[in-house]
Amino acid sequence: MKLRTALCASVAVFGLASPAIAQENAADGAAEAEGSEIIVTAVARGQNRIESSVSVSTIGAEALTDLGAPSSADLIRQIPGIRSEASGGEGNANIAVRGIPVSTGGARYIQLQEDGLPILEFGDIIFGNADNFLRADRSVARVEAVRGGSASTFASNAPGAVINFISKTGEREGGAIQGSVGLDFETYRLDFDYGAPLADDLYFHVGGFYRTGEGPRDIGYNGYDGGQIKTNITKEFDGGYIRFHAKYLDDKTPTILPQPVFVGGTNSSPDYSAIPGFDPRSDSLYSPFLTPAVTLDGDNNVASFDFRDGLSVESLAFGIESEIDVGDGWTLTNRFRFADNSGSFQSPFPASAGDAQSIADGIGGAGSTIEFATGPNAGSAANAASIGGNGLLTNVVVFNVRLNSLDNITNDFRVNKEFDFGGGSANFTTGFYLSRQAIDTDWVWTSHVQTVQGDGQAVLVDIRDANGDLVTQNGTVGFGASFFGNCCRRNYDVDYSTYAPFASLSLELDRLTLDASIRYDYGDASGTITGSDSGFGVGVTSFDFDNDGVISPAEAQTSILPLGNARPVNYDFGYFSFSLGANYLLTDDLGIFARYSQGGRHTADRSLFSPAVSTVDGSLPGGDSGVVASVDQLEAGLKYQSGGISLFATGFFAKTAETNVDIAPVVLFDTEFEAFGIELEGAYRSGPFTLSAGATWTDAEIVDALDASVIGNTPRRQADLVYQATAQYDADMFTLGANVVGTTDSFTQDSNQLELPAFAQVNAFLAVRPIDRVEIGLNAQNLFNVSGFTEAEEGSIPGNGIVRARSIAGRTVLASVRFDF
């Protein structure tokens, strides 16, 4: 009997393995032969890697612990083919796959899942990315990632990839408690998990974490504060099981946006360096001296918002998963989850930075003077040439977005039938998926001017004109996005419904497997949006915030929502996806596969302020093509696994067509991209030594665009090569390992002028087990403290040499003690 036939008899038909198999293969992190683990994400039925016709990778529980990734996005960087720009901190990462572009923030073409259901229906909700609500801790058994292939037909809005965080279930008794402390940065963290049988057919698991501290950057206060707890309980019965699960996440972290850096040299050979007194690896524009941002809220009432809240998220989720064998080879499976999601996003974004006197004159006119508005020298005059230790100021727009509701309801129902026929076997799956995603947010941005200082010492400043009159108010230039033309005072209150019938058929003919799947996504958007942008009403007024009876220049620049001029959103959409694949085993250890897929993605809130949606009635005057991006993919490859060696090679071609909108100010892009490349992944195990590595080479091109000057160019932030590797030695008493993640250079913008330099980040880990059930660990991120920039706002080096770029964090070393039980 073939390996797959033997193992798949008791594996669930989608998303998750049956409780016993899932726990055995994942939850306890048992070492699996690379290639033999059962894949349960975005496939019709569980398959091992060597026999599947999709590109899939896994990260097991042991690797999760060893790598000690600071965020879920950092962890995702270990997956071949995935470009995860994790420089923003715990959330707000930009994640793309293979040659599909990084055209928005978040994960536009990737669905991030927990236990087979999406965190959010759309991975790139503006300021509400899916990874904002995802934490990797000891409750996670393994992470599975399917790139391309059947991702487009087994999940909605996921033509690029599905990345599934699978939870432990507790079938085997065990757990751990771990305390961690930063040695060269301030963080304190407690992780725990425990699971056990309550009876022969009943078991549970609970796990989570809590942490507090300043974090990897010197911000001057406890910016990281919060945690999560997850739990589930499973009851098995003859022919199936039922599982109840819940999660509570309440977490607050800074979110890092691009920051000022000096860039010398030329666009094609730039030299990025830190500004004196401000190291982008360890500093940020956050500071305890940034007083709360006062503005009008989403109801046009006076409100105050604390910078220290940063990225704050809260999620209360519960769900039910069940499976039943109804006989004669038929299996029914259903998963349901409701998540009450909310929070806020508050971070300083430098609209510009430069010489302090030039910044002051730009606000108050020639001959303006500067004085400190906050901090230890508040009220005293400042010397423009030496302010902040570098003579620089930055005009900041505070991206202050209130995530009132990102509630999500999801249900996935599937019917599976396995049957034999002459010369082979077949597997048929059909089902229906539905979700309801709320997007209710208020954009209440404000503008300030502050020093460019590290060590949490940045302060707000006031500007006086040549007559000595204040033109700012306690460091506030305007109670709106003054530096962006007073754009972007907005409210979204829109509900998105998604429905998707789907079906797949897989045929196994000796060594040949053929499979085909189809999905039709359709749905509607309904609600209202309000905005101060052109065409949506007058958005600037005067308001006496300090109640002194006088309207100051800053108060005269108060953005207001035209609440009486809300615009309806009312449209339907629909698109087909399909995937055809084949896998042939040349030998028991070597397989070849090929697949062609077409998929789509509803762009949702990213299209609301674009011409795609009518300003009159909220319909789609040009049809639903304006709110649906399409991705065509062709892939073929080899898979080899024997003994301690596994090798996977996939050649791919991707064509992406999308409409996109930049938000500040509104700029429409209608672009087509093409990319081809090769993705390599391998692992080697010899006794206590293991080596795993992956690399993806991509040749990408813009083939059509509204801006004809960029046609033929490389898409922004698309490196030719991204790679990662981990080497590890396991002995009875200790584990020692190192991990490297790197990228070659890329362009900051589609204009292909200024480059982002290549960099390689090395991480290392050491765990010592002096006695049974006790482990003492050290984990170093960015061991050699390298500089690495993942994005930049400028397309070329400006005259003053100051570029706004986002850097990876510098070196951090974490010590931990774990007790297993």
PDB file of N, CA, C and O in Angstrom, residues 15-16 26 40-41 57-60 64 69-79 82 84 90 95 110-119 130-131 133-146 162-169 228 230 232 243 245 247 321 335 337:
ATOM      1  N   GLY A  15      -8.105  21.388   5.394  1.00  0.00           N
ATOM      2  CA  GLY A  15      -7.765  22.333   6.438  1.00  0.00           C
ATOM      3  C   GLY A  15      -7.035  21.783   7.619  1.00  0.00           C
ATOM      4  O   GLY A  15      -5.995  22.273   7.991  1.00  0.00           O
ATOM      5  N   LEU A  16      -7.534  20.760   8.247  1.00  0.00           N
ATOM      6  CA  LEU A  16      -6.910  20.189   9.432  1.00  0.00           C
ATOM      7  C   LEU A  16      -6.996  18.677   9.357  1.00  0.00           C
ATOM      8  O   LEU A  16      -7.971  18.120   8.868  1.00  0.00           O
ATOM      9  N   ALA A  26       1.867  17.121  14.632  1.00  0.00           N
ATOM     10  CA  ALA A  26       2.152  18.537  14.774  1.00  0.00           C
ATOM     11  C   ALA A  26       2.323  18.991  16.205  1.00  0.00           C
ATOM     12  O   ALA A  26       3.309  19.637  16.540  1.00  0.00           O
ATOM     13  N   VAL A  40      -2.217  19.559   5.363  1.00  0.00           N
ATOM     14  CA  VAL A  40      -3.663  19.635   5.515  1.00  0.00           C
ATOM     15  C   VAL A  40      -4.223  21.007   5.151  1.00  0.00           C
ATOM     16  O   VAL A  40      -5.400  21.265   5.327  1.00  0.00           O
ATOM     17  N   THR A  41      -3.384  21.912   4.652  1.00  0.00           N
ATOM     18  CA  THR A  41      -3.796  23.273   4.337  1.00  0.00           C
ATOM     19  C   THR A  41      -4.017  23.440   2.843  1.00  0.00           C
ATOM     20  O   THR A  41      -3.156  23.070   2.039  1.00  0.00           O
ATOM     21  N   SER A  57       5.339  24.277   2.445  1.00  0.00           N
ATOM     22  CA  SER A  57       6.403  24.204   3.450  1.00  0.00           C
ATOM     23  C   SER A  57       5.779  24.199   4.825  1.00  0.00           C
ATOM     24  O   SER A  57       4.652  24.681   5.023  1.00  0.00           O
ATOM     25  N   THR A  58       6.511  23.661   5.783  1.00  0.00           N
ATOM     26  CA  THR A  58       6.025  23.607   7.160  1.00  0.00           C
ATOM     27  C   THR A  58       7.102  24.103   8.117  1.00  0.00           C
ATOM     28  O   THR A  58       8.295  23.981   7.850  1.00  0.00           O
ATOM     29  N   ILE A  59       6.645  24.675   9.213  1.00  0.00           N
ATOM     30  CA  ILE A  59       7.521  25.033  10.330  1.00  0.00           C
ATOM     31  C   ILE A  59       6.934  24.347  11.556  1.00  0.00           C
ATOM     32  O   ILE A  59       5.803  24.642  11.954  1.00  0.00           O
ATOM     33  N   GLY A  60       7.675  23.417  12.133  1.00  0.00           N
ATOM     34  CA  GLY A  60       7.185  22.643  13.258  1.00  0.00           C
ATOM     35  C   GLY A  60       7.334  23.352  14.587  1.00  0.00           C
ATOM     36  O   GLY A  60       7.963  24.414  14.693  1.00  0.00           O
ATOM     37  N   LEU A  64       9.644  26.552  15.802  1.00  0.00           N
ATOM     38  CA  LEU A  64       9.013  27.756  16.334  1.00  0.00           C
ATOM     39  C   LEU A  64       9.702  28.209  17.612  1.00  0.00           C
ATOM     40  O   LEU A  64       9.971  29.400  17.823  1.00  0.00           O
ATOM     41  N   ALA A  69      11.155  33.843  16.804  1.00  0.00           N
ATOM     42  CA  ALA A  69      10.852  34.995  15.963  1.00  0.00           C
ATOM     43  C   ALA A  69      10.074  36.046  16.750  1.00  0.00           C
ATOM     44  O   ALA A  69       9.133  35.716  17.473  1.00  0.00           O
ATOM     45  N   PRO A  70      10.455  37.329  16.649  1.00  0.00           N
ATOM     46  CA  PRO A  70       9.776  38.374  17.423  1.00  0.00           C
ATOM     47  C   PRO A  70       8.320  38.584  17.039  1.00  0.00           C
ATOM     48  O   PRO A  70       7.550  39.135  17.819  1.00  0.00           O
ATOM     49  N   SER A  71       7.921  38.190  15.833  1.00  0.00           N
ATOM     50  CA  SER A  71       6.555  38.403  15.391  1.00  0.00           C
ATOM     51  C   SER A  71       6.174  37.295  14.423  1.00  0.00           C
ATOM     52  O   SER A  71       7.033  36.555  13.919  1.00  0.00           O
ATOM     53  N   SER A  72       4.892  37.197  14.134  1.00  0.00           N
ATOM     54  CA  SER A  72       4.443  36.205  13.158  1.00  0.00           C
ATOM     55  C   SER A  72       5.024  36.502  11.783  1.00  0.00           C
ATOM     56  O   SER A  72       5.341  35.579  11.020  1.00  0.00           O
ATOM     57  N   ALA A  73       5.185  37.781  11.437  1.00  0.00           N
ATOM     58  CA  ALA A  73       5.763  38.132  10.138  1.00  0.00           C
ATOM     59  C   ALA A  73       7.234  37.734  10.065  1.00  0.00           C
ATOM     60  O   ALA A  73       7.714  37.298   9.016  1.00  0.00           O
ATOM     61  N   ASP A  74       7.974  37.884  11.156  1.00  0.00           N
ATOM     62  CA  ASP A  74       9.362  37.413  11.180  1.00  0.00           C
ATOM     63  C   ASP A  74       9.414  35.912  10.970  1.00  0.00           C
ATOM     64  O   ASP A  74      10.308  35.398  10.288  1.00  0.00           O
ATOM     65  N   LEU A  75       8.487  35.194  11.571  1.00  0.00           N
ATOM     66  CA  LEU A  75       8.450  33.744  11.403  1.00  0.00           C
ATOM     67  C   LEU A  75       8.149  33.374   9.957  1.00  0.00           C
ATOM     68  O   LEU A  75       8.776  32.465   9.389  1.00  0.00           O
ATOM     69  N   ILE A  76       7.227  34.075   9.339  1.00  0.00           N
ATOM     70  CA  ILE A  76       6.838  33.786   7.961  1.00  0.00           C
ATOM     71  C   ILE A  76       8.005  33.981   7.007  1.00  0.00           C
ATOM     72  O   ILE A  76       8.068  33.346   5.950  1.00  0.00           O
ATOM     73  N   ARG A  77       8.963  34.821   7.366  1.00  0.00           N
ATOM     74  CA  ARG A  77      10.137  35.040   6.514  1.00  0.00           C
ATOM     75  C   ARG A  77      10.933  33.759   6.293  1.00  0.00           C
ATOM     76  O   ARG A  77      11.745  33.669   5.362  1.00  0.00           O
ATOM     77  N   GLN A  78      10.722  32.738   7.123  1.00  0.00           N
ATOM     78  CA  GLN A  78      11.463  31.482   6.990  1.00  0.00           C
ATOM     79  C   GLN A  78      10.904  30.596   5.875  1.00  0.00           C
ATOM     80  O   GLN A  78      11.498  29.570   5.555  1.00  0.00           O
ATOM     81  N   ILE A  79       9.799  30.984   5.265  1.00  0.00           N
ATOM     82  CA  ILE A  79       9.144  30.153   4.256  1.00  0.00           C
ATOM     83  C   ILE A  79       9.659  30.547   2.872  1.00  0.00           C
ATOM     84  O   ILE A  79       9.604  31.726   2.498  1.00  0.00           O
ATOM     85  N   ILE A  82       8.265  33.471   0.150  1.00  0.00           N
ATOM     86  CA  ILE A  82       7.532  34.520   0.849  1.00  0.00           C
ATOM     87  C   ILE A  82       8.466  35.705   1.117  1.00  0.00           C
ATOM     88  O   ILE A  82       9.558  35.537   1.659  1.00  0.00           O
ATOM     89  N   SER A  84       8.509  38.773   3.371  1.00  0.00           N
ATOM     90  CA  SER A  84       7.832  39.326   4.539  1.00  0.00           C
ATOM     91  C   SER A  84       8.671  40.467   5.086  1.00  0.00           C
ATOM     92  O   SER A  84       9.738  40.245   5.655  1.00  0.00           O
ATOM     93  N   GLU A  90       5.482  44.238  15.668  1.00  0.00           N
ATOM     94  CA  GLU A  90       4.629  43.071  15.890  1.00  0.00           C
ATOM     95  C   GLU A  90       3.596  42.873  14.789  1.00  0.00           C
ATOM     96  O   GLU A  90       3.210  41.761  14.475  1.00  0.00           O
ATOM     97  N   ILE A  95       3.566  41.561   3.174  1.00  0.00           N
ATOM     98  CA  ILE A  95       3.866  40.160   2.884  1.00  0.00           C
ATOM     99  C   ILE A  95       3.413  39.850   1.464  1.00  0.00           C
ATOM    100  O   ILE A  95       2.267  40.114   1.101  1.00  0.00           O
ATOM    101  N   ILE A 110      -2.355  36.972   0.020  1.00  0.00           N
ATOM    102  CA  ILE A 110      -2.099  35.849   0.921  1.00  0.00           C
ATOM    103  C   ILE A 110      -3.160  35.849   2.010  1.00  0.00           C
ATOM    104  O   ILE A 110      -3.491  36.903   2.559  1.00  0.00           O
ATOM    105  N   GLN A 111      -3.674  34.680   2.317  1.00  0.00           N
ATOM    106  CA  GLN A 111      -4.605  34.573   3.433  1.00  0.00           C
ATOM    107  C   GLN A 111      -3.879  33.981   4.633  1.00  0.00           C
ATOM    108  O   GLN A 111      -3.312  32.892   4.568  1.00  0.00           O
ATOM    109  N   LEU A 112      -3.870  34.735   5.731  1.00  0.00           N
ATOM    110  CA  LEU A 112      -3.329  34.246   6.992  1.00  0.00           C
ATOM    111  C   LEU A 112      -4.461  33.583   7.770  1.00  0.00           C
ATOM    112  O   LEU A 112      -5.510  34.195   7.991  1.00  0.00           O
ATOM    113  N   GLN A 113      -4.234  32.332   8.170  1.00  0.00           N
ATOM    114  CA  GLN A 113      -5.272  31.560   8.839  1.00  0.00           C
ATOM    115  C   GLN A 113      -4.826  31.111  10.226  1.00  0.00           C
ATOM    116  O   GLN A 113      -3.638  30.969  10.499  1.00  0.00           O
ATOM    117  N   GLU A 114      -5.801  30.881  11.063  1.00  0.00           N
ATOM    118  CA  GLU A 114      -5.635  30.114  12.289  1.00  0.00           C
ATOM    119  C   GLU A 114      -6.575  28.922  12.197  1.00  0.00           C
ATOM    120  O   GLU A 114      -7.794  29.101  12.030  1.00  0.00           O
ATOM    121  N   ASP A 115      -6.016  27.735  12.243  1.00  0.00           N
ATOM    122  CA  ASP A 115      -6.796  26.497  12.204  1.00  0.00           C
ATOM    123  C   ASP A 115      -7.751  26.460  11.016  1.00  0.00           C
ATOM    124  O   ASP A 115      -8.913  26.059  11.114  1.00  0.00           O
ATOM    125  N   GLY A 116      -7.243  26.890   9.856  1.00  0.00           N
ATOM    126  CA  GLY A 116      -7.975  26.732   8.615  1.00  0.00           C
ATOM    127  C   GLY A 116      -9.006  27.779   8.298  1.00  0.00           C
ATOM    128  O   GLY A 116      -9.674  27.689   7.262  1.00  0.00           O
ATOM    129  N   LEU A 117      -9.159  28.804   9.139  1.00  0.00           N
ATOM    130  CA  LEU A 117     -10.078  29.903   8.858  1.00  0.00           C
ATOM    131  C   LEU A 117      -9.317  31.219   8.908  1.00  0.00           C
ATOM    132  O   LEU A 117      -8.366  31.367   9.687  1.00  0.00           O
ATOM    133  N   PRO A 118      -9.712  32.193   8.084  1.00  0.00           N
ATOM    134  CA  PRO A 118      -8.936  33.433   7.984  1.00  0.00           C
ATOM    135  C   PRO A 118      -8.992  34.269   9.260  1.00  0.00           C
ATOM    136  O   PRO A 118     -10.015  34.326   9.939  1.00  0.00           O
ATOM    137  N   ILE A 119      -7.863  34.940   9.557  1.00  0.00           N
ATOM    138  CA  ILE A 119      -7.843  35.911  10.653  1.00  0.00           C
ATOM    139  C   ILE A 119      -8.813  37.048  10.326  1.00  0.00           C
ATOM    140  O   ILE A 119      -9.641  37.442  11.143  1.00  0.00           O
ATOM    141  N   ALA A 130      -4.123  41.740   8.551  1.00  0.00           N
ATOM    142  CA  ALA A 130      -4.446  40.500   9.259  1.00  0.00           C
ATOM    143  C   ALA A 130      -3.393  40.145  10.298  1.00  0.00           C
ATOM    144  O   ALA A 130      -3.717  39.629  11.377  1.00  0.00           O
ATOM    145  N   ASP A 131      -2.099  40.406  10.009  1.00  0.00           N
ATOM    146  CA  ASP A 131      -1.069  40.006  10.975  1.00  0.00           C
ATOM    147  C   ASP A 131      -1.115  40.844  12.238  1.00  0.00           C
ATOM    148  O   ASP A 131      -0.504  40.478  13.249  1.00  0.00           O
ATOM    149  N   PHE A 133      -3.511  40.932  14.134  1.00  0.00           N
ATOM    150  CA  PHE A 133      -4.300  40.138  15.071  1.00  0.00           C
ATOM    151  C   PHE A 133      -3.778  38.706  15.200  1.00  0.00           C
ATOM    152  O   PHE A 133      -4.487  37.831  15.679  1.00  0.00           O
ATOM    153  N   LEU A 134      -2.525  38.492  14.801  1.00  0.00           N
ATOM    154  CA  LEU A 134      -1.954  37.142  14.809  1.00  0.00           C
ATOM    155  C   LEU A 134      -0.690  37.129  15.657  1.00  0.00           C
ATOM    156  O   LEU A 134       0.229  37.923  15.438  1.00  0.00           O
ATOM    157  N   ARG A 135      -0.624  36.209  16.614  1.00  0.00           N
ATOM    158  CA  ARG A 135       0.547  36.054  17.465  1.00  0.00           C
ATOM    159  C   ARG A 135       0.986  34.589  17.454  1.00  0.00           C
ATOM    160  O   ARG A 135       0.166  33.675  17.595  1.00  0.00           O
ATOM    161  N   ALA A 136       2.287  34.384  17.307  1.00  0.00           N
ATOM    162  CA  ALA A 136       2.856  33.037  17.356  1.00  0.00           C
ATOM    163  C   ALA A 136       3.397  32.795  18.758  1.00  0.00           C
ATOM    164  O   ALA A 136       4.318  33.488  19.205  1.00  0.00           O
ATOM    165  N   ASP A 137       2.826  31.841  19.465  1.00  0.00           N
ATOM    166  CA  ASP A 137       3.308  31.503  20.802  1.00  0.00           C
ATOM    167  C   ASP A 137       3.285  29.985  20.955  1.00  0.00           C
ATOM    168  O   ASP A 137       3.173  29.242  19.982  1.00  0.00           O
ATOM    169  N   ARG A 138       3.366  29.488  22.163  1.00  0.00           N
ATOM    170  CA  ARG A 138       3.474  28.050  22.402  1.00  0.00           C
ATOM    171  C   ARG A 138       2.165  27.303  22.134  1.00  0.00           C
ATOM    172  O   ARG A 138       2.148  26.073  22.147  1.00  0.00           O
ATOM    173  N   SER A 139       1.097  28.008  21.863  1.00  0.00           N
ATOM    174  CA  SER A 139      -0.149  27.327  21.512  1.00  0.00           C
ATOM    175  C   SER A 139      -0.132  26.829  20.069  1.00  0.00           C
ATOM    176  O   SER A 139      -0.997  26.044  19.679  1.00  0.00           O
ATOM    177  N   VAL A 140       0.838  27.284  19.269  1.00  0.00           N
ATOM    178  CA  VAL A 140       0.917  26.895  17.861  1.00  0.00           C
ATOM    179  C   VAL A 140       1.704  25.598  17.730  1.00  0.00           C
ATOM    180  O   VAL A 140       2.832  25.478  18.229  1.00  0.00           O
ATOM    181  N   ALA A 141       1.119  24.628  17.050  1.00  0.00           N
ATOM    182  CA  ALA A 141       1.772  23.337  16.828  1.00  0.00           C
ATOM    183  C   ALA A 141       2.661  23.364  15.595  1.00  0.00           C
ATOM    184  O   ALA A 141       3.751  22.803  15.589  1.00  0.00           O
ATOM    185  N   ARG A 142       2.189  24.000  14.543  1.00  0.00           N
ATOM    186  CA  ARG A 142       2.966  24.087  13.319  1.00  0.00           C
ATOM    187  C   ARG A 142       2.369  25.152  12.421  1.00  0.00           C
ATOM    188  O   ARG A 142       1.213  25.561  12.593  1.00  0.00           O
ATOM    189  N   VAL A 143       3.156  25.580  11.456  1.00  0.00           N
ATOM    190  CA  VAL A 143       2.707  26.528  10.443  1.00  0.00           C
ATOM    191  C   VAL A 143       2.870  25.861   9.087  1.00  0.00           C
ATOM    192  O   VAL A 143       3.936  25.315   8.783  1.00  0.00           O
ATOM    193  N   GLU A 144       1.818  25.866   8.281  1.00  0.00           N
ATOM    194  CA  GLU A 144       1.878  25.325   6.934  1.00  0.00           C
ATOM    195  C   GLU A 144       1.622  26.446   5.934  1.00  0.00           C
ATOM    196  O   GLU A 144       0.769  27.306   6.169  1.00  0.00           O
ATOM    197  N   ALA A 145       2.364  26.439   4.830  1.00  0.00           N
ATOM    198  CA  ALA A 145       2.219  27.466   3.807  1.00  0.00           C
ATOM    199  C   ALA A 145       2.139  26.816   2.443  1.00  0.00           C
ATOM    200  O   ALA A 145       3.044  26.089   2.042  1.00  0.00           O
ATOM    201  N   VAL A 146       1.052  27.054   1.739  1.00  0.00           N
ATOM    202  CA  VAL A 146       0.887  26.609   0.359  1.00  0.00           C
ATOM    203  C   VAL A 146       1.007  27.834  -0.538  1.00  0.00           C
ATOM    204  O   VAL A 146       0.282  28.816  -0.359  1.00  0.00           O
ATOM    205  N   VAL A 162      -1.706  30.490   1.043  1.00  0.00           N
ATOM    206  CA  VAL A 162      -2.398  30.342   2.317  1.00  0.00           C
ATOM    207  C   VAL A 162      -1.354  29.956   3.355  1.00  0.00           C
ATOM    208  O   VAL A 162      -0.592  29.007   3.153  1.00  0.00           O
ATOM    209  N   ILE A 163      -1.306  30.707   4.447  1.00  0.00           N
ATOM    210  CA  ILE A 163      -0.390  30.413   5.545  1.00  0.00           C
ATOM    211  C   ILE A 163      -1.231  30.138   6.776  1.00  0.00           C
ATOM    212  O   ILE A 163      -1.955  31.016   7.258  1.00  0.00           O
ATOM    213  N   ASN A 164      -1.158  28.914   7.276  1.00  0.00           N
ATOM    214  CA  ASN A 164      -2.075  28.416   8.291  1.00  0.00           C
ATOM    215  C   ASN A 164      -1.325  28.122   9.591  1.00  0.00           C
ATOM    216  O   ASN A 164      -0.411  27.302   9.613  1.00  0.00           O
ATOM    217  N   PHE A 165      -1.709  28.800  10.667  1.00  0.00           N
ATOM    218  CA  PHE A 165      -1.157  28.557  12.003  1.00  0.00           C
ATOM    219  C   PHE A 165      -2.067  27.540  12.699  1.00  0.00           C
ATOM    220  O   PHE A 165      -3.207  27.856  13.046  1.00  0.00           O
ATOM    221  N   ILE A 166      -1.560  26.329  12.886  1.00  0.00           N
ATOM    222  CA  ILE A 166      -2.362  25.222  13.406  1.00  0.00           C
ATOM    223  C   ILE A 166      -2.097  25.066  14.901  1.00  0.00           C
ATOM    224  O   ILE A 166      -0.944  24.974  15.338  1.00  0.00           O
ATOM    225  N   SER A 167      -3.145  24.998  15.682  1.00  0.00           N
ATOM    226  CA  SER A 167      -3.029  24.968  17.141  1.00  0.00           C
ATOM    227  C   SER A 167      -2.820  23.557  17.675  1.00  0.00           C
ATOM    228  O   SER A 167      -3.272  22.568  17.088  1.00  0.00           O
ATOM    229  N   LYS A 168      -2.155  23.475  18.805  1.00  0.00           N
ATOM    230  CA  LYS A 168      -2.086  22.229  19.553  1.00  0.00           C
ATOM    231  C   LYS A 168      -3.483  21.900  20.099  1.00  0.00           C
ATOM    232  O   LYS A 168      -4.288  22.795  20.358  1.00  0.00           O
ATOM    233  N   THR A 169      -3.726  20.593  20.282  1.00  0.00           N
ATOM    234  CA  THR A 169      -5.043  20.169  20.757  1.00  0.00           C
ATOM    235  C   THR A 169      -5.011  19.386  22.057  1.00  0.00           C
ATOM    236  O   THR A 169      -6.056  19.162  22.652  1.00  0.00           O
ATOM    237  N   GLN A 228      -2.045  37.144  24.954  1.00  0.00           N
ATOM    238  CA  GLN A 228      -3.212  36.420  24.492  1.00  0.00           C
ATOM    239  C   GLN A 228      -3.318  35.089  25.224  1.00  0.00           C
ATOM    240  O   GLN A 228      -2.341  34.592  25.802  1.00  0.00           O
ATOM    241  N   LYS A 230      -5.279  31.222  24.356  1.00  0.00           N
ATOM    242  CA  LYS A 230      -6.056  30.392  23.431  1.00  0.00           C
ATOM    243  C   LYS A 230      -6.363  29.070  24.115  1.00  0.00           C
ATOM    244  O   LYS A 230      -5.534  28.547  24.874  1.00  0.00           O
ATOM    245  N   ASN A 232      -8.787  25.175  23.571  1.00  0.00           N
ATOM    246  CA  ASN A 232      -9.724  24.352  22.825  1.00  0.00           C
ATOM    247  C   ASN A 232      -9.984  23.068  23.586  1.00  0.00           C
ATOM    248  O   ASN A 232      -9.174  22.642  24.430  1.00  0.00           O
ATOM    249  N   ARG A 243     -14.977  20.056  18.173  1.00  0.00           N
ATOM    250  CA  ARG A 243     -13.980  20.842  18.915  1.00  0.00           C
ATOM    251  C   ARG A 243     -14.511  22.257  19.115  1.00  0.00           C
ATOM    252  O   ARG A 243     -14.988  22.893  18.175  1.00  0.00           O
ATOM    253  N   HIS A 245     -13.279  26.056  20.409  1.00  0.00           N
ATOM    254  CA  HIS A 245     -12.032  26.789  20.622  1.00  0.00           C
ATOM    255  C   HIS A 245     -12.321  28.269  20.823  1.00  0.00           C
ATOM    256  O   HIS A 245     -13.348  28.802  20.360  1.00  0.00           O
ATOM    257  N   LYS A 247     -10.204  32.332  21.647  1.00  0.00           N
ATOM    258  CA  LYS A 247      -8.980  33.132  21.757  1.00  0.00           C
ATOM    259  C   LYS A 247      -9.331  34.507  22.277  1.00  0.00           C
ATOM    260  O   LYS A 247     -10.322  35.109  21.862  1.00  0.00           O
ATOM    261  N   GLU A 321     -15.615  23.425  15.475  1.00  0.00           N
ATOM    262  CA  GLU A 321     -15.170  22.621  14.346  1.00  0.00           C
ATOM    263  C   GLU A 321     -15.659  21.192  14.551  1.00  0.00           C
ATOM    264  O   GLU A 321     -15.570  20.662  15.663  1.00  0.00           O
ATOM    265  N   ARG A 335     -16.527  24.124   9.861  1.00  0.00           N
ATOM    266  CA  ARG A 335     -15.802  24.985  10.794  1.00  0.00           C
ATOM    267  C   ARG A 335     -16.472  26.354  10.816  1.00  0.00           C
ATOM    268  O   ARG A 335     -16.808  26.902   9.762  1.00  0.00           O
ATOM    269  N   ARG A 337     -16.322  30.286  12.946  1.00  0.00           N
ATOM    270  CA  ARG A 337     -15.679  31.151  13.940  1.00  0.00           C
ATOM    271  C   ARG A 337     -16.268  32.561  13.858  1.00  0.00           C
ATOM    272  O   ARG A 337     -16.536  33.077  12.771  1.00  0.00           O
TER     273      ARG A 337
END
